[in-house]
XYZ file of C-alpha atoms in Angstrom:
296
model
C -12.803 5.999 33.904
C -14.614 7.602 30.964
C -13.644 10.266 28.454
C -16.511 12.317 29.843
C -14.789 12.425 33.226
C -11.567 13.529 31.553
C -13.339 16.456 29.891
C -15.163 17.411 33.105
C -11.942 17.482 35.071
C -10.009 19.466 32.435
C -12.698 22.156 32.354
C -12.747 22.301 36.134
C -8.945 22.445 36.338
C -8.966 25.385 33.924
C -11.778 27.379 35.537
C -11.335 26.224 39.170
C -15.051 26.922 39.439
C -17.680 24.169 39.562
C -20.453 26.392 38.207
C -18.406 27.690 35.268
C -17.051 24.217 34.494
C -20.557 22.734 34.560
C -21.775 25.385 32.111
C -18.856 24.609 29.769
C -19.664 20.913 29.902
C -23.379 21.469 29.410
C -24.381 19.674 32.627
C -25.715 20.683 36.011
C -23.302 21.502 38.814
C -24.386 18.457 40.920
C -23.720 16.185 37.929
C -20.224 17.613 37.503
C -19.542 17.367 41.236
C -20.570 13.703 41.362
C -18.426 12.922 38.301
C -15.351 14.475 39.945
C -16.031 12.635 43.179
C -16.242 9.313 41.312
C -12.998 10.130 39.555
C -11.254 10.804 42.856
C -12.542 7.489 44.188
C -11.263 5.636 41.134
C -7.854 7.308 41.344
C -7.623 6.965 45.110
C -6.711 10.561 45.858
C -7.964 14.111 46.137
C -7.699 16.181 42.977
C -8.892 19.552 44.292
C -8.861 21.438 47.573
C -12.255 22.997 48.325
C -12.186 25.833 50.853
C -15.394 27.810 50.475
C -15.141 29.671 47.208
C -11.429 28.905 46.961
C -10.755 25.846 44.766
C -7.268 24.771 43.718
C -5.570 21.670 42.354
C -3.659 19.301 44.576
C -0.268 17.976 43.499
C -2.048 14.867 42.215
C -4.559 17.094 40.431
C -1.762 18.973 38.622
C -0.148 15.706 37.511
C -3.476 14.314 36.374
C -4.249 17.528 34.466
C -1.131 17.089 32.324
C -1.896 13.439 31.611
C -5.572 14.114 30.879
C -4.605 16.920 28.505
C -2.542 14.425 26.491
C -5.457 11.971 26.499
C -7.813 14.696 25.292
C -5.465 15.611 22.438
C -5.256 11.966 21.378
C -9.042 11.695 21.488
C -9.370 14.733 19.244
C -6.898 13.285 16.743
C -8.813 9.996 16.663
C -12.119 11.797 16.144
C -10.656 13.976 13.401
C -9.234 10.944 11.624
C -12.560 9.132 11.869
C -14.541 12.113 10.613
C -12.144 12.640 7.718
C -12.599 9.055 6.593
C -16.367 8.933 7.078
C -16.946 12.245 5.329
C -14.588 11.381 2.504
C -12.088 14.157 3.162
C -9.258 11.661 3.384
C -9.066 7.951 2.750
C -6.095 5.622 2.637
C -5.970 2.837 0.069
C -3.279 0.158 0.162
C -2.283 -1.200 -3.227
C -0.066 -4.203 -3.849
C 2.326 -4.146 -6.809
C 3.815 -7.396 -8.081
C 7.613 -7.443 -7.993
C 7.957 -7.899 -11.753
C 5.794 -4.960 -12.874
C 7.828 -1.938 -13.934
C 7.415 0.942 -11.469
C 7.273 3.576 -14.221
C 4.038 2.094 -15.549
C 2.433 2.290 -12.098
C 3.806 5.640 -10.943
C 2.602 7.398 -14.084
C -0.918 6.291 -13.215
C -0.417 7.117 -9.518
C 0.458 10.711 -10.433
C -2.789 10.925 -12.410
C -4.853 9.365 -9.606
C -3.491 11.689 -6.913
C -4.267 14.720 -9.062
C -7.838 13.517 -9.657
C -8.593 12.421 -6.076
C -7.299 15.088 -3.657
C -8.557 13.174 -0.608
C -6.732 9.978 -1.568
C -3.684 8.665 0.277
C -1.970 5.673 -1.350
C 0.256 3.038 0.226
C 2.116 0.854 -2.293
C 3.249 -2.573 -1.107
C 5.535 -4.936 -3.019
C 4.161 -8.450 -3.284
C 4.538 -11.763 -5.068
C 1.869 -12.502 -7.676
C 0.678 -15.657 -5.932
C 0.016 -13.725 -2.706
C -2.679 -11.545 -4.277
C -5.891 -13.514 -3.535
C -5.063 -14.103 0.126
C -3.875 -10.529 0.728
C -7.009 -9.113 -0.910
C -9.474 -11.333 0.899
C -7.932 -10.893 4.355
C -7.758 -7.116 3.966
C -3.976 -6.696 3.886
C -4.346 -4.776 0.637
C -7.330 -3.096 -1.017
C -6.282 -3.796 -4.584
C -3.247 -4.849 -6.590
C -1.475 -4.607 -9.920
C -0.543 -8.148 -10.935
C 0.200 -10.212 -14.014
C -1.870 -13.130 -15.273
C -4.434 -12.754 -12.497
C -6.380 -15.750 -11.251
C -9.835 -15.184 -12.734
C -11.530 -18.181 -11.114
C -12.280 -16.547 -7.753
C -15.703 -14.901 -8.054
C -15.001 -12.773 -4.983
C -12.353 -10.847 -6.921
C -12.940 -8.356 -9.731
C -10.270 -8.056 -12.420
C -9.662 -5.261 -14.933
C -7.155 -6.159 -17.654
C -4.862 -3.238 -18.502
C -2.242 -4.249 -21.070
C -0.165 -7.100 -22.445
C 3.596 -7.448 -22.807
C 5.822 -10.035 -24.432
C 8.682 -11.892 -22.802
C 11.999 -10.877 -24.391
C 15.697 -11.404 -23.815
C 17.558 -8.705 -21.885
C 21.287 -8.227 -22.484
C 23.843 -5.467 -22.148
C 23.484 -3.016 -25.022
C 27.121 -3.762 -25.888
C 26.386 -7.433 -26.575
C 26.727 -8.678 -30.186
C 23.220 -10.119 -29.766
C 21.896 -6.562 -29.536
C 22.483 -6.277 -33.266
C 19.933 -9.040 -33.929
C 16.327 -8.176 -34.669
C 15.492 -11.569 -33.205
C 17.923 -13.719 -31.223
C 18.362 -17.302 -32.501
C 17.470 -19.882 -29.896
C 20.888 -21.512 -30.195
C 22.659 -18.184 -29.545
C 20.467 -17.641 -26.506
C 21.358 -21.086 -25.153
C 25.064 -20.213 -25.338
C 24.715 -17.218 -23.008
C 25.367 -17.152 -19.271
C 21.876 -17.150 -17.824
C 20.698 -15.088 -14.833
C 17.495 -16.171 -13.106
C 14.768 -13.770 -11.940
C 13.161 -15.858 -9.212
C 9.906 -13.870 -9.201
C 9.435 -14.293 -12.955
C 6.017 -15.799 -13.676
C 7.321 -17.116 -17.029
C 10.016 -19.360 -15.545
C 8.232 -22.701 -15.825
C 6.908 -21.950 -19.322
C 10.348 -20.885 -20.571
C 11.919 -24.041 -19.161
C 9.244 -26.143 -20.860
C 9.865 -24.465 -24.224
C 13.624 -24.938 -23.908
C 13.120 -28.561 -22.925
C 11.094 -29.078 -26.118
C 14.222 -27.988 -28.010
C 16.478 -30.177 -25.845
C 18.003 -27.098 -24.204
C 18.639 -26.631 -20.492
C 19.662 -23.271 -19.063
C 21.635 -23.577 -15.838
C 21.549 -20.204 -14.042
C 24.834 -18.833 -12.707
C 23.072 -16.205 -10.643
C 19.653 -16.194 -9.015
C 17.857 -13.432 -7.108
C 14.406 -12.198 -6.120
C 15.690 -8.653 -6.540
C 14.741 -7.313 -9.969
C 17.195 -4.445 -9.744
C 20.138 -6.720 -8.909
C 19.530 -9.116 -11.795
C 18.936 -6.321 -14.280
C 22.018 -4.432 -13.145
C 24.052 -7.626 -13.503
C 22.759 -7.989 -17.079
C 23.561 -4.361 -17.885
C 27.075 -4.954 -16.528
C 27.586 -7.793 -19.000
C 27.526 -10.684 -16.504
C 24.851 -12.557 -18.447
C 21.346 -12.395 -19.906
C 17.856 -12.833 -18.498
C 14.307 -13.132 -19.764
C 12.299 -9.991 -19.065
C 8.812 -8.617 -19.836
C 9.371 -6.022 -22.553
C 8.193 -2.999 -20.547
C 9.814 -4.001 -17.262
C 13.371 -2.703 -17.616
C 14.276 -0.542 -14.618
C 18.014 0.026 -15.216
C 19.812 1.700 -18.091
C 22.187 -0.063 -20.425
C 19.859 -2.913 -21.436
C 18.947 -4.084 -24.913
C 15.731 -6.091 -25.293
C 15.206 -8.526 -28.153
C 12.691 -11.302 -28.895
C 13.971 -14.879 -29.025
C 13.072 -17.218 -31.880
C 10.721 -19.919 -30.652
C 9.780 -18.133 -27.422
C 6.455 -16.372 -27.893
C 5.097 -15.759 -24.437
C 2.822 -12.902 -23.363
C 1.531 -11.812 -19.964
C -1.475 -9.667 -19.105
C -1.116 -7.004 -16.431
C -4.346 -6.367 -14.507
C -5.775 -4.562 -11.516
C -7.601 -6.789 -9.053
C -9.755 -5.979 -6.021
C -12.575 -7.502 -4.000
C -15.915 -7.523 -5.833
C -19.014 -5.753 -4.589
C -20.366 -2.323 -3.776
C -19.358 -2.635 -0.142
C -15.793 -1.591 -0.883
C -14.636 1.858 0.221
C -15.628 4.833 -1.904
C -11.988 5.793 -2.493
C -11.211 2.326 -3.848
C -14.232 2.428 -6.167
C -13.123 5.826 -7.446
C -9.569 4.590 -7.915
C -10.724 1.515 -9.816
C -12.844 3.666 -12.111
C -9.803 5.823 -12.871
C -7.755 2.693 -13.604
C -10.352 1.388 -16.045
C -10.640 4.753 -17.808
C -6.939 5.578 -17.764
C -5.330 5.861 -21.184
C -2.438 3.501 -20.754
C 0.452 4.278 -23.122
C -0.355 3.236 -26.664
C 2.809 1.217 -26.966
C 1.609 -0.882 -24.017
C -2.004 -1.367 -25.102
C -3.356 -4.653 -26.366
C-alpha cells in the first residue's frame, strides 16, 4: 500500500466519481481505476459499489475512509514538520546543562536566544560533566554548558564563557558568615555536606590532605537543591562555585588555602555540517555579554 493509493481513494470517496477524482489527483481515469482495484486486492474486499453512474462506498469502504483520513492527516503533519525544519522556520536544538551550573546564568541567556531566534525551539537536558563528549558525539545533545571542558578531543569545539571560584557555603546565620575569609581550621570543624556532582571534590580532598585534614561527610547527594537547602537550614556547610547558589539563605565565603577556579564553557561538535540553528545559537553564545561580575 502506498500513500498515493490513500490519496486516490480519499478523493474518490469524497466525490464518488472516478472522473472527478482523477482530475483532483492529476491522473487519468484508467490510472485511478487501476490504483483502486489494486487497493481492493491488497485489502481483500470491495471498497465501492459500481452500478452504472451510481457509485457508493461499501461498509468496508466507509471504515477504510475514516482510517485513511487519519493517515492522511499524519502524513501532512510529517510533511509540515519536515518543511519547517528544512526551510528554517522551526528547528529544535537539545542542549545539555551540567548539574552544577546555576540555572539563572543559563536561563538569562536562553531568554536572549529565544528573542533573537524566533524559529528556535530549545530542549534543556541535565547531565553530568563527564557525559558531555559521548552525548555530543552520539547525537543525544547538540551542545552543552559544562565546566572545565575536555579540550583534547579535536571533534569538539569549545567556547569559554566565564570563570568562578570555589567558596564555602553556609547558612547566613553562621558565625563564619562574619569572616571575610574562613580560616582552614574553622572550616575543618564544620559538619560537611558532600555535593556528589562537584567537579572540585578530588582537588579539595587533596588540598585538605596536604594540611593533614580529612572531611568526613555526614550527608551526600547528587541533588544540588537538597544539599544547598540543607546548608541554608544550618545542617552543615558545603563547597560551592561562587555563582551557583540556587536557594536563599546562603552566605558564601572563600576559605584560606583553597584557591580553586573552574571555567564554564559551551561545547558542541566541530564543523560546518552542524545544523544552522545550532551555528546561530553558538554565535549568540560567543557574542553574549555575560554579566560583568562573572567575566574573566
